[in-house]
Amino acid sequence: MHLTVIARVLGIFLMLFSLTMLPPILVSMWYNDGATQAFSMAMGLIFGIGFLSWMPVRFVRQELRTRDGFLIAALFWFTLGLAGTLPFILAEDPGLSFADAFFESLSGWTTTGATVMTGLEYLPKSILWYRQQLQWLGGMGIIVLAVAILPMLGIGGMQLFRAEMPGPLKDSKLTPRITETAKALWYIYLSLTIACALAYWLAGMNTFDAIAHSFSTVGIGGFSTYDASMGHFDSPLIEMIAVFFMLVAALNFSLHFYAWRNRSITHYWRDSEVRFFTFIIVGGITITISALWITDTYGITESIRYGIFEMVSVATTAGFGTADFSGWPVFLPVMLFMAAFIGGCAGSTGGGMKVIRVLLVYKQGVREIRRLIHPNAIIPVKLGRMPVSDRILESVWGFFALYVVTFMVMMLALMATGLDQVTAFSAVGSCLNNLGPGLGDVAIHYGGISDTAKWLLALTMLLGRLEIFTLLVLLSPTFWRS
């Protein structure tokens, strides 16, 4: 374990993160909202801590191992979650407690979108900007951005990339060098953000709201600058723009890279994961619209409008709202919530178990049924025309088993704090899938639950963002043996 290198990398990350306080400072000065000093103090403290961590080991040059990458990924999210609390605590408004500030900060970083804050439209503009910015930085994983410059500092980045990127096929690279891979991902991410902001602005949002909501849309975070979320604008056009960019951001970014490089979009439909994702979204939308209309919850026009938006928002784990789906009739609230367990595609900014894992579990189940009928047959599991190795299938099943166990343990822990079954179930599912809104007492916000429950859910967000393995591997005695 190269602890000096790890300290050096974390110091660099903290110093880089301190620079992200500059945009909120400028926003605060522009709107004269009184939060400039809080962000300036936060910037100085974070930079100072990072500098003190980096300074003693600045000349250390060692290659990162895989184990170092896992430790850095876990420490990075926890450390940045802590650092991100400072503006929320130092600013007079909202002036959150430490537990609330850490929950809000980590919710932003992990793009969960669960919030303890209300009265958002009355908060300083810089605080609102900062919340949205946290989700944008966390959307693709700031580690992927940071590895673009690590080689210049004498540190290889592939170990970090493998530990951070979601999905079972982590060893694939878009370009031969990890630096170019990280740059390509962020160029695409930035381009989508700019396009989304322009679309929102042209659809009627003011400049501030357009940029702020583009951050959380492309990052699939779900934070808004209004308590009513997207419902504040009451605009079908804005909602359809959000639907489009949520779907785009929920696709594997490697597909966007190939589309950009080859000037073609035909490969999207050839991808098995995209086809399965489309089937889930279209099927869910059809059921939702039909149920809303048949039960006379809305007219046909409103059923289509709200059904499409809420299904896409929840299924991609964005968590924006135009209607309170927790109050919808029959099975709809649970069905929409269960769609978030599937989540977005691997290599996307979405949460959940990832579409490709669910597809592989389904294909493996079908194979086992066929094996019962033909015991001696050799039946490979394929994605498209390519067979999937047993090693990947074992990894997927291992993840699925750990996911279920983690969900059960965290749900029981939350119920032990006094939460009812529905609230505990939905809060764990929402945070583990990085969704945000839940059911029961957390349908609107998480401010009413106990601090103990908030800390448990913060751990659940970390487990979900780092896809369980990355965090739980640190608890293995084997990991710490030299």
Short mmCIF file of C-alpha atoms in Angstrom, two decimals, residues 5-402:
data_model
loop_
_atom_site.label_atom_id
_atom_site.label_comp_id
_atom_site.label_asym_id
_atom_site.label_seq_id
_atom_site.Cartn_x
_atom_site.Cartn_y
_atom_site.Cartn_z
CA VAL A 5 1.22 8.41 -2.91
CA ILE A 6 -2.38 8.19 -1.72
CA ALA A 7 -1.86 11.22 0.53
CA ARG A 8 -0.32 13.09 -2.40
CA VAL A 9 -3.21 12.27 -4.74
CA LEU A 10 -5.86 13.22 -2.17
CA GLY A 11 -4.03 16.48 -1.51
CA ILE A 12 -4.09 17.27 -5.22
CA PHE A 13 -7.79 16.41 -5.42
CA LEU A 14 -8.60 18.72 -2.51
CA MET A 15 -6.64 21.60 -4.03
CA LEU A 16 -8.42 21.07 -7.35
CA PHE A 17 -11.80 20.93 -5.61
CA SER A 18 -11.08 24.20 -3.81
CA LEU A 19 -10.92 25.90 -7.21
CA THR A 20 -14.53 24.87 -7.87
CA MET A 21 -15.54 27.43 -5.23
CA LEU A 22 -14.72 30.21 -7.70
CA PRO A 23 -17.97 29.94 -9.75
CA PRO A 24 -20.20 30.16 -6.62
CA ILE A 25 -18.12 33.12 -5.42
CA LEU A 26 -18.69 34.90 -8.73
CA VAL A 27 -22.42 34.06 -8.62
CA SER A 28 -22.61 35.37 -5.05
CA MET A 29 -20.89 38.61 -6.05
CA TRP A 30 -23.15 39.00 -9.11
CA TYR A 31 -26.37 38.57 -7.09
CA ASN A 32 -24.91 40.13 -3.91
CA ASP A 33 -26.53 37.37 -1.85
CA GLY A 34 -24.21 37.58 1.17
CA ALA A 35 -22.57 34.17 0.79
CA THR A 36 -19.28 35.34 -0.75
CA GLN A 37 -17.37 35.14 2.53
CA ALA A 38 -18.61 31.61 3.25
CA PHE A 39 -17.37 30.31 -0.11
CA SER A 40 -14.08 32.23 0.20
CA MET A 41 -13.45 30.72 3.62
CA ALA A 42 -14.36 27.25 2.35
CA MET A 43 -12.01 27.67 -0.60
CA GLY A 44 -9.12 28.70 1.66
CA LEU A 45 -9.69 25.89 4.17
CA ILE A 46 -10.01 23.16 1.53
CA PHE A 47 -6.97 24.37 -0.39
CA GLY A 48 -4.95 24.64 2.83
CA ILE A 49 -5.80 21.10 3.94
CA GLY A 50 -5.00 19.76 0.48
CA PHE A 51 -1.71 21.66 0.38
CA LEU A 52 -0.68 20.32 3.82
CA SER A 53 -1.45 16.80 2.64
CA TRP A 54 0.47 17.23 -0.63
CA MET A 55 3.48 19.25 0.51
CA PRO A 56 5.40 16.61 2.55
CA VAL A 57 5.06 13.93 -0.16
CA ARG A 58 5.13 16.10 -3.29
CA PHE A 59 8.29 14.46 -4.66
CA VAL A 60 7.08 10.87 -4.22
CA ARG A 61 6.89 9.04 -7.56
CA GLN A 62 5.39 5.54 -7.52
CA GLU A 63 2.96 3.75 -9.81
CA LEU A 64 -0.49 3.19 -8.34
CA ARG A 65 -1.58 -0.39 -7.85
CA THR A 66 -5.11 -1.67 -8.17
CA ARG A 67 -5.51 -1.76 -4.38
CA ASP A 68 -4.39 1.87 -4.19
CA GLY A 69 -7.03 2.78 -6.75
CA PHE A 70 -9.81 1.24 -4.68
CA LEU A 71 -8.67 3.00 -1.52
CA ILE A 72 -8.32 6.35 -3.27
CA ALA A 73 -11.76 6.02 -4.87
CA ALA A 74 -13.39 5.39 -1.48
CA LEU A 75 -11.37 8.05 0.36
CA PHE A 76 -11.96 10.52 -2.46
CA TRP A 77 -15.74 10.42 -2.20
CA PHE A 78 -15.70 10.52 1.60
CA THR A 79 -13.15 13.34 1.72
CA LEU A 80 -14.88 15.41 -0.93
CA GLY A 81 -18.19 14.80 0.82
CA LEU A 82 -16.67 16.25 3.99
CA ALA A 83 -15.08 19.17 2.15
CA GLY A 84 -18.34 19.91 0.38
CA THR A 85 -20.11 20.50 3.68
CA LEU A 86 -18.24 23.74 4.42
CA PRO A 87 -20.35 26.20 2.34
CA PHE A 88 -23.58 24.74 3.74
CA ILE A 89 -22.30 25.19 7.30
CA LEU A 90 -20.48 28.52 6.93
CA ALA A 91 -23.24 30.34 5.03
CA GLU A 92 -25.83 31.98 7.30
CA ASP A 93 -28.52 30.71 4.97
CA PRO A 94 -29.08 27.72 5.01
CA GLY A 95 -26.67 27.29 7.98
CA LEU A 96 -27.11 23.50 8.11
CA SER A 97 -25.97 21.23 10.91
CA PHE A 98 -22.98 19.00 10.22
CA ALA A 99 -25.14 15.90 9.66
CA ASP A 100 -27.49 17.76 7.28
CA ALA A 101 -24.59 19.43 5.46
CA PHE A 102 -22.77 16.12 4.93
CA PHE A 103 -25.98 14.47 3.73
CA GLU A 104 -26.64 17.29 1.26
CA SER A 105 -23.04 17.39 0.05
CA LEU A 106 -22.73 13.64 -0.46
CA SER A 107 -26.15 13.54 -2.09
CA GLY A 108 -24.85 16.05 -4.62
CA TRP A 109 -21.53 14.31 -5.20
CA THR A 110 -23.13 10.91 -5.66
CA THR A 111 -25.89 12.46 -7.86
CA THR A 112 -28.51 10.98 -5.54
CA GLY A 113 -30.57 14.15 -5.34
CA ALA A 114 -32.03 13.44 -1.89
CA THR A 115 -32.28 16.72 -0.01
CA VAL A 116 -32.86 17.96 3.52
CA MET A 117 -33.47 21.52 2.35
CA THR A 118 -36.78 23.28 1.68
CA GLY A 119 -37.68 26.79 0.58
CA LEU A 120 -35.08 26.55 -2.17
CA GLU A 121 -36.32 29.61 -4.09
CA TYR A 122 -35.51 31.77 -1.05
CA LEU A 123 -31.92 30.54 -0.62
CA PRO A 124 -28.91 32.53 -1.89
CA LYS A 125 -28.32 32.00 -5.60
CA SER A 126 -24.73 30.93 -4.94
CA ILE A 127 -25.89 28.11 -2.65
CA LEU A 128 -28.32 26.93 -5.32
CA TRP A 129 -25.57 27.07 -7.94
CA TYR A 130 -23.23 25.16 -5.65
CA ARG A 131 -25.73 22.33 -5.14
CA GLN A 132 -26.20 21.97 -8.89
CA GLN A 133 -22.46 22.17 -9.50
CA LEU A 134 -21.80 19.34 -7.05
CA GLN A 135 -24.06 17.07 -9.07
CA TRP A 136 -22.41 18.07 -12.32
CA LEU A 137 -18.96 17.28 -10.96
CA GLY A 138 -20.14 14.02 -9.49
CA GLY A 139 -22.08 13.00 -12.58
CA MET A 140 -19.23 11.41 -14.42
CA GLY A 141 -17.04 11.02 -11.36
CA ILE A 142 -14.50 13.75 -10.84
CA ILE A 143 -11.84 11.06 -10.65
CA VAL A 144 -12.23 10.50 -14.38
CA LEU A 145 -11.52 14.19 -14.88
CA ALA A 146 -8.58 14.14 -12.51
CA VAL A 147 -6.84 11.19 -14.18
CA ALA A 148 -6.49 13.33 -17.29
CA ILE A 149 -3.75 15.31 -15.51
CA LEU A 150 -2.31 12.66 -13.18
CA PRO A 151 0.22 11.38 -15.75
CA MET A 152 1.69 14.88 -15.85
CA LEU A 153 2.22 14.55 -12.10
CA GLY A 154 4.00 11.22 -12.43
CA ILE A 155 1.07 8.99 -11.49
CA GLY A 156 -0.69 6.50 -13.77
CA GLY A 157 -4.46 6.69 -13.78
CA MET A 158 -5.87 3.41 -15.09
CA GLN A 159 -6.28 1.98 -11.58
CA LEU A 160 -8.47 4.93 -10.60
CA PHE A 161 -10.49 4.65 -13.80
CA ARG A 162 -11.20 0.97 -13.21
CA ALA A 163 -12.24 1.56 -9.60
CA GLU A 164 -14.49 4.49 -10.49
CA MET A 165 -16.26 3.62 -13.74
CA PRO A 166 -19.56 1.74 -13.34
CA GLY A 167 -20.53 -1.52 -14.98
CA PRO A 168 -19.06 -5.01 -15.33
CA LEU A 169 -16.89 -4.31 -18.38
CA LYS A 170 -14.42 -1.97 -16.69
CA ASP A 171 -11.26 -2.93 -18.54
CA SER A 172 -12.37 -1.53 -21.89
CA LYS A 173 -10.90 1.82 -22.90
CA LEU A 174 -12.22 4.15 -25.58
CA THR A 175 -8.74 5.26 -26.60
CA PRO A 176 -5.38 3.55 -26.04
CA ARG A 177 -4.36 5.93 -23.26
CA ILE A 178 -6.38 6.54 -20.10
CA THR A 179 -5.61 10.27 -20.27
CA GLU A 180 -7.21 10.55 -23.69
CA THR A 181 -10.12 8.41 -22.48
CA ALA A 182 -10.84 10.75 -19.59
CA LYS A 183 -10.57 13.82 -21.81
CA ALA A 184 -12.89 12.30 -24.42
CA LEU A 185 -15.52 11.49 -21.78
CA TRP A 186 -15.45 14.98 -20.36
CA TYR A 187 -15.55 16.69 -23.77
CA ILE A 188 -18.72 14.74 -24.49
CA TYR A 189 -20.10 15.48 -21.02
CA LEU A 190 -19.40 19.20 -21.36
CA SER A 191 -20.90 19.33 -24.86
CA LEU A 192 -24.11 17.67 -23.67
CA THR A 193 -24.31 20.12 -20.76
CA ILE A 194 -23.97 23.15 -23.02
CA ALA A 195 -26.55 21.77 -25.46
CA CYS A 196 -28.97 21.07 -22.61
CA ALA A 197 -28.53 24.56 -21.12
CA LEU A 198 -29.16 26.18 -24.51
CA ALA A 199 -32.27 24.07 -25.05
CA TYR A 200 -33.67 25.02 -21.63
CA TRP A 201 -32.93 28.69 -22.26
CA LEU A 202 -34.61 28.67 -25.65
CA ALA A 203 -37.60 26.91 -24.09
CA GLY A 204 -38.14 29.75 -21.63
CA MET A 205 -35.91 29.25 -18.60
CA ASN A 206 -33.83 32.21 -17.46
CA THR A 207 -30.05 31.89 -17.85
CA PHE A 208 -29.41 30.90 -14.23
CA ASP A 209 -32.06 28.18 -14.14
CA ALA A 210 -31.08 26.87 -17.58
CA ILE A 211 -27.45 26.34 -16.59
CA ALA A 212 -28.32 25.06 -13.12
CA HIS A 213 -30.80 22.48 -14.41
CA SER A 214 -28.49 21.39 -17.23
CA PHE A 215 -25.95 20.46 -14.54
CA SER A 216 -28.38 18.15 -12.75
CA THR A 217 -30.02 16.83 -15.93
CA VAL A 218 -26.87 15.64 -17.68
CA GLY A 219 -25.45 14.53 -14.33
CA ILE A 220 -28.75 12.66 -13.69
CA GLY A 221 -28.84 14.16 -10.23
CA GLY A 222 -32.27 15.70 -9.81
CA PHE A 223 -31.46 18.75 -7.71
CA SER A 224 -33.51 21.81 -8.66
CA THR A 225 -33.57 25.46 -7.73
CA TYR A 226 -37.25 25.18 -6.73
CA ASP A 227 -39.12 23.01 -4.25
CA ALA A 228 -41.54 22.03 -7.02
CA SER A 229 -38.62 20.79 -9.17
CA MET A 230 -39.43 20.78 -12.90
CA GLY A 231 -43.09 21.21 -12.04
CA HIS A 232 -42.33 24.85 -11.19
CA PHE A 233 -42.02 25.73 -14.88
CA ASP A 234 -45.26 23.97 -15.89
CA SER A 235 -43.94 23.64 -19.45
CA PRO A 236 -44.41 20.48 -21.55
CA LEU A 237 -41.58 21.67 -23.83
CA ILE A 238 -39.10 21.97 -20.94
CA GLU A 239 -40.20 18.59 -19.66
CA MET A 240 -39.62 16.91 -23.04
CA ILE A 241 -36.17 18.52 -23.30
CA ALA A 242 -35.39 17.10 -19.87
CA VAL A 243 -36.66 13.67 -20.97
CA PHE A 244 -34.39 13.70 -24.02
CA PHE A 245 -31.24 14.64 -22.14
CA MET A 246 -31.98 12.27 -19.25
CA LEU A 247 -32.24 9.42 -21.73
CA VAL A 248 -29.06 10.48 -23.54
CA ALA A 249 -27.14 10.76 -20.26
CA ALA A 250 -28.44 7.35 -19.16
CA LEU A 251 -26.77 5.65 -22.15
CA ASN A 252 -23.23 4.31 -22.11
CA PHE A 253 -20.91 7.22 -22.83
CA SER A 254 -18.66 4.99 -24.89
CA LEU A 255 -21.51 4.84 -27.43
CA HIS A 256 -21.55 8.65 -27.56
CA PHE A 257 -17.79 8.58 -28.09
CA TYR A 258 -18.10 6.19 -31.04
CA ALA A 259 -20.92 8.31 -32.48
CA TRP A 260 -18.72 11.40 -32.29
CA ARG A 261 -15.64 9.67 -33.71
CA ASN A 262 -17.38 7.76 -36.51
CA ARG A 263 -20.12 10.34 -37.28
CA SER A 264 -22.75 7.59 -37.05
CA ILE A 265 -25.62 6.62 -34.75
CA THR A 266 -26.46 3.18 -36.17
CA HIS A 267 -24.38 1.45 -33.49
CA TYR A 268 -26.79 2.55 -30.76
CA TRP A 269 -29.51 0.17 -31.85
CA ARG A 270 -27.03 -2.66 -32.39
CA ASP A 271 -26.12 -2.47 -28.70
CA SER A 272 -27.96 -5.11 -26.65
CA GLU A 273 -28.03 -2.94 -23.54
CA VAL A 274 -29.63 -0.01 -25.39
CA ARG A 275 -32.30 -2.27 -26.88
CA PHE A 276 -33.13 -3.72 -23.47
CA PHE A 277 -33.12 -0.23 -21.91
CA THR A 278 -35.51 0.99 -24.63
CA PHE A 279 -37.80 -1.97 -24.00
CA ILE A 280 -37.94 -1.15 -20.27
CA ILE A 281 -38.60 2.58 -20.82
CA VAL A 282 -41.22 2.13 -23.55
CA GLY A 283 -42.96 -0.66 -21.65
CA GLY A 284 -42.96 1.35 -18.42
CA ILE A 285 -44.30 4.46 -20.14
CA THR A 286 -47.10 2.49 -21.82
CA ILE A 287 -48.21 0.90 -18.55
CA THR A 288 -48.00 4.20 -16.65
CA ILE A 289 -50.02 6.19 -19.19
CA SER A 290 -52.64 3.45 -19.46
CA ALA A 291 -53.05 3.14 -15.69
CA LEU A 292 -53.31 6.91 -15.16
CA TRP A 293 -55.94 7.20 -17.89
CA ILE A 294 -57.99 4.13 -16.97
CA THR A 295 -58.17 5.18 -13.31
CA ASP A 296 -59.24 8.71 -14.30
CA THR A 297 -56.27 10.20 -12.45
CA TYR A 298 -55.71 12.55 -15.39
CA GLY A 299 -57.12 13.10 -18.83
CA ILE A 300 -55.38 11.46 -21.76
CA THR A 301 -53.16 14.49 -22.48
CA GLU A 302 -52.02 14.87 -18.88
CA SER A 303 -51.58 11.11 -18.55
CA ILE A 304 -49.19 11.12 -21.50
CA ARG A 305 -47.34 14.20 -20.26
CA TYR A 306 -46.85 13.11 -16.65
CA GLY A 307 -46.50 9.42 -17.46
CA ILE A 308 -43.59 9.95 -19.86
CA PHE A 309 -41.75 12.42 -17.64
CA GLU A 310 -42.06 10.59 -14.33
CA MET A 311 -41.22 7.19 -15.81
CA VAL A 312 -38.08 8.48 -17.51
CA SER A 313 -37.07 10.60 -14.52
CA VAL A 314 -37.36 7.73 -12.04
CA ALA A 315 -36.09 4.94 -14.32
CA THR A 316 -32.93 6.89 -15.18
CA THR A 317 -32.55 7.72 -11.44
CA ALA A 318 -32.64 11.46 -12.13
CA GLY A 319 -35.47 12.08 -9.66
CA PHE A 320 -36.94 15.28 -11.10
CA GLY A 321 -40.63 15.75 -10.42
CA THR A 322 -43.61 17.32 -12.15
CA ALA A 323 -46.21 15.34 -10.19
CA ASP A 324 -46.21 13.46 -6.88
CA PHE A 325 -46.04 9.91 -8.20
CA SER A 326 -46.09 8.56 -4.62
CA GLY A 327 -49.81 9.40 -4.54
CA TRP A 328 -50.66 7.74 -7.87
CA PRO A 329 -53.20 4.88 -7.82
CA VAL A 330 -52.84 1.09 -7.87
CA PHE A 331 -49.30 -0.28 -8.38
CA LEU A 332 -47.77 2.75 -10.13
CA PRO A 333 -45.67 4.20 -7.26
CA VAL A 334 -44.03 0.84 -6.57
CA MET A 335 -43.57 0.04 -10.27
CA LEU A 336 -41.84 3.36 -10.95
CA PHE A 337 -39.71 2.97 -7.86
CA MET A 338 -38.70 -0.58 -8.85
CA ALA A 339 -37.64 0.72 -12.28
CA ALA A 340 -34.95 2.74 -10.51
CA PHE A 341 -33.41 -0.52 -9.27
CA ILE A 342 -32.50 -1.25 -12.89
CA GLY A 343 -31.26 2.30 -13.47
CA GLY A 344 -29.16 3.54 -16.38
CA CYS A 345 -26.70 1.82 -18.67
CA ALA A 346 -23.17 0.92 -17.65
CA GLY A 347 -20.77 3.78 -18.28
CA SER A 348 -23.53 6.37 -17.88
CA THR A 349 -24.24 8.97 -15.21
CA GLY A 350 -27.27 6.99 -14.02
CA GLY A 351 -27.49 4.92 -10.86
CA GLY A 352 -29.16 1.60 -10.08
CA MET A 353 -27.83 -1.89 -10.70
CA LYS A 354 -27.27 -0.96 -14.37
CA VAL A 355 -29.23 -2.29 -17.32
CA ILE A 356 -26.48 -4.60 -18.56
CA ARG A 357 -26.32 -6.44 -15.23
CA VAL A 358 -30.07 -7.00 -15.18
CA LEU A 359 -29.91 -8.18 -18.81
CA LEU A 360 -27.13 -10.65 -18.00
CA VAL A 361 -29.00 -11.96 -14.95
CA TYR A 362 -32.06 -12.48 -17.18
CA LYS A 363 -30.03 -14.23 -19.89
CA GLN A 364 -28.35 -16.44 -17.31
CA GLY A 365 -31.78 -17.37 -15.92
CA VAL A 366 -33.00 -18.31 -19.38
CA ARG A 367 -29.87 -20.39 -19.91
CA GLU A 368 -30.47 -22.32 -16.68
CA ILE A 369 -34.05 -23.11 -17.76
CA ARG A 370 -32.77 -24.39 -21.12
CA ARG A 371 -30.13 -26.47 -19.32
CA LEU A 372 -32.88 -28.21 -17.35
CA ILE A 373 -34.39 -29.29 -20.64
CA HIS A 374 -31.05 -30.08 -22.34
CA PRO A 375 -28.62 -31.04 -19.53
CA ASN A 376 -25.70 -31.84 -21.85
CA ALA A 377 -26.00 -28.82 -24.13
CA ILE A 378 -23.34 -26.09 -24.18
CA ILE A 379 -25.34 -22.89 -24.14
CA PRO A 380 -23.33 -19.64 -24.07
CA VAL A 381 -24.68 -16.35 -22.80
CA LYS A 382 -24.28 -13.71 -25.51
CA LEU A 383 -24.51 -9.96 -25.79
CA GLY A 384 -25.31 -9.46 -29.44
CA ARG A 385 -23.11 -12.01 -31.18
CA MET A 386 -20.35 -11.96 -28.56
CA PRO A 387 -20.28 -14.64 -25.83
CA VAL A 388 -19.91 -13.39 -22.28
CA SER A 389 -17.22 -15.07 -20.19
CA ASP A 390 -18.14 -16.97 -17.05
CA ARG A 391 -15.89 -14.60 -15.09
CA ILE A 392 -18.11 -11.65 -15.96
CA LEU A 393 -21.27 -13.63 -15.18
CA GLU A 394 -19.82 -14.60 -11.79
CA SER A 395 -19.01 -10.95 -11.12
CA VAL A 396 -22.56 -9.92 -12.00
CA TRP A 397 -24.10 -12.56 -9.77
CA GLY A 398 -21.71 -11.63 -6.97
CA PHE A 399 -22.74 -7.99 -7.29
CA PHE A 400 -26.42 -8.92 -7.32
CA ALA A 401 -26.05 -11.04 -4.17
CA LEU A 402 -24.16 -8.28 -2.34
#
